[in-house]
PDB file of C-alpha atoms in Angstrom:
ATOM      1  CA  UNK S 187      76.598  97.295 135.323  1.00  0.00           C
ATOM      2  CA  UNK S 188      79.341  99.463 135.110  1.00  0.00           C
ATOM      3  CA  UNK S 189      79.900 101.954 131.756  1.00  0.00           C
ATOM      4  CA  UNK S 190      83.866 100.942 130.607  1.00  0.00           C
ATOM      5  CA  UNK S 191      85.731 102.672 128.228  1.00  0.00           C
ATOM      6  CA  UNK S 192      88.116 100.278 125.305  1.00  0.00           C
ATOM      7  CA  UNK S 193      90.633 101.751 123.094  1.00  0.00           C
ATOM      8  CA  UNK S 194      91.771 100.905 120.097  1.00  0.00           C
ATOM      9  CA  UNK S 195      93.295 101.688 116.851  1.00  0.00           C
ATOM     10  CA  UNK S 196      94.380 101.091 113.256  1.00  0.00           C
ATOM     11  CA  UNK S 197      96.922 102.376 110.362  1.00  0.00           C
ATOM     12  CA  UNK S 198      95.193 102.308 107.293  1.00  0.00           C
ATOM     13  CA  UNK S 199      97.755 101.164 104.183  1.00  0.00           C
ATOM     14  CA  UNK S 200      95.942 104.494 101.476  1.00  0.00           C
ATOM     15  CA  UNK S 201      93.056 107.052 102.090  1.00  0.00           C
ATOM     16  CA  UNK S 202      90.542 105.502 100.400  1.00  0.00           C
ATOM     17  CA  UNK S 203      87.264 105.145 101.268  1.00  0.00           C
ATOM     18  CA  UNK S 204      86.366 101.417 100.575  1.00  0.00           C
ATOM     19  CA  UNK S 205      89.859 100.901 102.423  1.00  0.00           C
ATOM     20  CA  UNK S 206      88.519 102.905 105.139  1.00  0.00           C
ATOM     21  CA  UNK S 207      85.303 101.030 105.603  1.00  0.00           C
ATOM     22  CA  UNK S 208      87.090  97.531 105.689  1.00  0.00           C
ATOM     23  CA  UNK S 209      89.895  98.421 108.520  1.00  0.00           C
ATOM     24  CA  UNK S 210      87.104 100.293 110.547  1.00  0.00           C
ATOM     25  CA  UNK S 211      84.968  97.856 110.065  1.00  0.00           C
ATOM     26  CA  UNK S 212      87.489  94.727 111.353  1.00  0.00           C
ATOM     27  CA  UNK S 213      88.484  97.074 114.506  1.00  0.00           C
ATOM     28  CA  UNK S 214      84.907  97.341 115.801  1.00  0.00           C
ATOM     29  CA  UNK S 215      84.446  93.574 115.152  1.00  0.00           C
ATOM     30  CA  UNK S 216      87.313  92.894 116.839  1.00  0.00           C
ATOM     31  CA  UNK S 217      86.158  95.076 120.108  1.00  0.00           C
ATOM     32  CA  UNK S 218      82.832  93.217 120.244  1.00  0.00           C
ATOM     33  CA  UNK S 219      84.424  89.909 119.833  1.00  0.00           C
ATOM     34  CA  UNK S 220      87.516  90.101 122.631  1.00  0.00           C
ATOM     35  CA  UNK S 221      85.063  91.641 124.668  1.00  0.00           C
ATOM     36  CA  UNK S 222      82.667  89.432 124.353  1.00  0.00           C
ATOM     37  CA  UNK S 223      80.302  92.237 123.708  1.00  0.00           C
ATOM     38  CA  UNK S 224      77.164  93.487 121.362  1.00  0.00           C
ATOM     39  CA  UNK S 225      75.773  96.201 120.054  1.00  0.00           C
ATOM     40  CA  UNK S 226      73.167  96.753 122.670  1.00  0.00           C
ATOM     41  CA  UNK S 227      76.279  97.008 125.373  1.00  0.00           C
ATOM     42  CA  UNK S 228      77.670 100.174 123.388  1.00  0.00           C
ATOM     43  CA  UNK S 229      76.804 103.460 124.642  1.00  0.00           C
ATOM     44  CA  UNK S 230      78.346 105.436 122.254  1.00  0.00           C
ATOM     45  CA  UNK S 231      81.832 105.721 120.018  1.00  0.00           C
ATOM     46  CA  UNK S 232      84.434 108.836 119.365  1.00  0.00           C
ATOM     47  CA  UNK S 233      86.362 108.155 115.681  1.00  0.00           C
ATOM     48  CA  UNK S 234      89.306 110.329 115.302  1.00  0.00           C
ATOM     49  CA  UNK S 235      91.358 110.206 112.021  1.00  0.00           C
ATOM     50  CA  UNK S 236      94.881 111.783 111.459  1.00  0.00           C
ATOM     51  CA  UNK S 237      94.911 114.978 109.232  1.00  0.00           C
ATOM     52  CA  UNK S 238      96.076 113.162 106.424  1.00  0.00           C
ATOM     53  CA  UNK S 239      92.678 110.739 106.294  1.00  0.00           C
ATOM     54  CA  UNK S 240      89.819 112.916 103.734  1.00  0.00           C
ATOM     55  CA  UNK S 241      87.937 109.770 101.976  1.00  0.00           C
ATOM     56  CA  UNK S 242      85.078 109.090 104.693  1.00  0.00           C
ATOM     57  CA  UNK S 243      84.013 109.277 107.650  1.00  0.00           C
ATOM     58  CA  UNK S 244      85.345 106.582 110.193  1.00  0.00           C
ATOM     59  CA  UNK S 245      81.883 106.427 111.529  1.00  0.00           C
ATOM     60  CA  UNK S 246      80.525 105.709 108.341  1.00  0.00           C
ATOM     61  CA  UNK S 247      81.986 102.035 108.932  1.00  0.00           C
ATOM     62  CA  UNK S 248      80.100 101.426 112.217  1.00  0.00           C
ATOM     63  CA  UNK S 249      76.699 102.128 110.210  1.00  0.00           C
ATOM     64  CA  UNK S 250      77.506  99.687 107.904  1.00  0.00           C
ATOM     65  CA  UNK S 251      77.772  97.188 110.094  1.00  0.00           C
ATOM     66  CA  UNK S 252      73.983  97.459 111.907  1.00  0.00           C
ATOM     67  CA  UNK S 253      75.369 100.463 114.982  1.00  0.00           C
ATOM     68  CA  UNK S 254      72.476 102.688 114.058  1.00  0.00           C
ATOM     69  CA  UNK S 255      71.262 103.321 117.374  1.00  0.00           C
ATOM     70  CA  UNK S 256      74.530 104.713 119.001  1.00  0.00           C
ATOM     71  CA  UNK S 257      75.618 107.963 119.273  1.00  0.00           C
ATOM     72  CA  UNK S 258      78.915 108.352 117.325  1.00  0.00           C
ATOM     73  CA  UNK S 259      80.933 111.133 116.571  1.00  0.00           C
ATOM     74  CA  UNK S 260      84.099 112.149 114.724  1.00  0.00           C
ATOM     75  CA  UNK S 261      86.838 114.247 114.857  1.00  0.00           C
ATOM     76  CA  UNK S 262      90.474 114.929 113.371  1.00  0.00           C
ATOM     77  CA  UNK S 263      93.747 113.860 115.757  1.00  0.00           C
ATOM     78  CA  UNK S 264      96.181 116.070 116.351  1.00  0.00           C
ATOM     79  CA  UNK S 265      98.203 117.091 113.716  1.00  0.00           C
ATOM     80  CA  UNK S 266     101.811 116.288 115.201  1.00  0.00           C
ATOM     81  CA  UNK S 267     104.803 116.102 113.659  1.00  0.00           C
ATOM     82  CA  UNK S 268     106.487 112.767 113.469  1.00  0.00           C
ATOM     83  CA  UNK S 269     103.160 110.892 114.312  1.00  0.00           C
ATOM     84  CA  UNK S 270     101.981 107.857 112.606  1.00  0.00           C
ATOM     85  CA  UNK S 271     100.117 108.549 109.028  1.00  0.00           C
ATOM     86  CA  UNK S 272      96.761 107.282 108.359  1.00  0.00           C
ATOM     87  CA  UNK S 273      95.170 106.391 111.853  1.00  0.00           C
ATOM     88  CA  UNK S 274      91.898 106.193 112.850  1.00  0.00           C
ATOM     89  CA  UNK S 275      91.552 105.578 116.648  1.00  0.00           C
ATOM     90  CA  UNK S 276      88.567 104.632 118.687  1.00  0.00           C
ATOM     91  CA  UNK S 277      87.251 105.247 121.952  1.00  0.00           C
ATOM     92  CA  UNK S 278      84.050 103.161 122.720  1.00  0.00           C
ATOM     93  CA  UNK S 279      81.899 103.438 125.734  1.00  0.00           C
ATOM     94  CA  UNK S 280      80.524 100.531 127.192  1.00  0.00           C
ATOM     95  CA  UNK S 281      78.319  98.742 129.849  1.00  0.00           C
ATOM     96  CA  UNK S 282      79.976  95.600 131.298  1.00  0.00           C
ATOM     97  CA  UNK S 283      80.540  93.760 134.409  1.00  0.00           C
ATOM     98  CA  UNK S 284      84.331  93.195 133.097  1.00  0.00           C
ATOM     99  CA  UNK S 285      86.729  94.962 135.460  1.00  0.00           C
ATOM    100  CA  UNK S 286      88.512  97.232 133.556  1.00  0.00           C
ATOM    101  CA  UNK S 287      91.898  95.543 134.089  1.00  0.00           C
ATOM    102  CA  UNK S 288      90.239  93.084 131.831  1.00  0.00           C
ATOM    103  CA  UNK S 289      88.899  95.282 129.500  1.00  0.00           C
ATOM    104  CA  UNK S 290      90.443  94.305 125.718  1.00  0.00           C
ATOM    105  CA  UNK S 291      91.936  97.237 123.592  1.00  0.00           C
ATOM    106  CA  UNK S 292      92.619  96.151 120.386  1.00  0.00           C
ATOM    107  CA  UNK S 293      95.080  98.084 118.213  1.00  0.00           C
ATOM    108  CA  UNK S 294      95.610  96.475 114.893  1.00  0.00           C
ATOM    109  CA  UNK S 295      98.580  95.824 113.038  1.00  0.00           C
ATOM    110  CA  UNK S 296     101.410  97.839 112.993  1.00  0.00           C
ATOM    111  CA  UNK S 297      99.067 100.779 115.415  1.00  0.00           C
ATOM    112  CA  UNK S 298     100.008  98.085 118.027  1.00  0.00           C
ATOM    113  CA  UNK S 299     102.957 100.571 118.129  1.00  0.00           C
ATOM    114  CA  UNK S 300     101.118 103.242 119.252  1.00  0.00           C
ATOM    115  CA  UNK S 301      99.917 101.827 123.083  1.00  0.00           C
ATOM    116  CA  UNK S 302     102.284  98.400 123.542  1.00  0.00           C
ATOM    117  CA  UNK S 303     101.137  98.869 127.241  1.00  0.00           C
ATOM    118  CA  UNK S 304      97.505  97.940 126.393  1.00  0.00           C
ATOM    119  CA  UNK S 305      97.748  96.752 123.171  1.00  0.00           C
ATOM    120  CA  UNK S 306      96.612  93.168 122.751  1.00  0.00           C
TER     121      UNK S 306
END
């Protein structure tokens, strides 16, 4: 079994905890599902938010849906000028037997802007 890495990514529409929670929550879903993967396949997660994201924690959203036993850390993006507001962006570690040209990255919405060369 090899340990993969997927990417992905969403913009959220206001900082707002509940908000927060729901968008996090449909990224990580959507990782597991086009990856065909569960929670016993994760190794562990890195959340980053942009500077302008203070409601919650990004990670906060992963315990809420059953990752309890995963490491999972976050951290604030860079704060760039021109960037894209209100992202939080995820970087997963995995075990799979996917090679990783088939590995899914899943950026959501209009954060499909952010990587449209792995973007699916």
């Amino acid at each position: 079994m090899a340990v993969r890495a997927v990417r992905g990514a969403v913009q959220l529409e206001r900082d707002e905890a509940g908000h927060m929670d729901e968008q996090v929550s449909e990224l990580l879903n959507a990782i597991l599902e086009r990856n065909a993967l569960t929670t016993d396949d994760l190794i562990s997660i890195w959340f980053t938010a942009t500077p302008d994201l203070h409601s919650d924690f990004p990670a906060a959203a992963a315990r809420g849906l059953g990752i309890v036993d995963v490491p999972l850390i976050c951290a604030q993006e860079l704060d760039i000028e021109g960037a894209m507001p209100r992202v939080v962006r995820v970087l997963a570690h995995i075990e799979s037997d996917r090679p990783r040209a088939d590995i899914a990255h899943v950026y959501l919405g209009t954060a499909g802007a952010l990587r449209k060369d792995i973007a699916q």
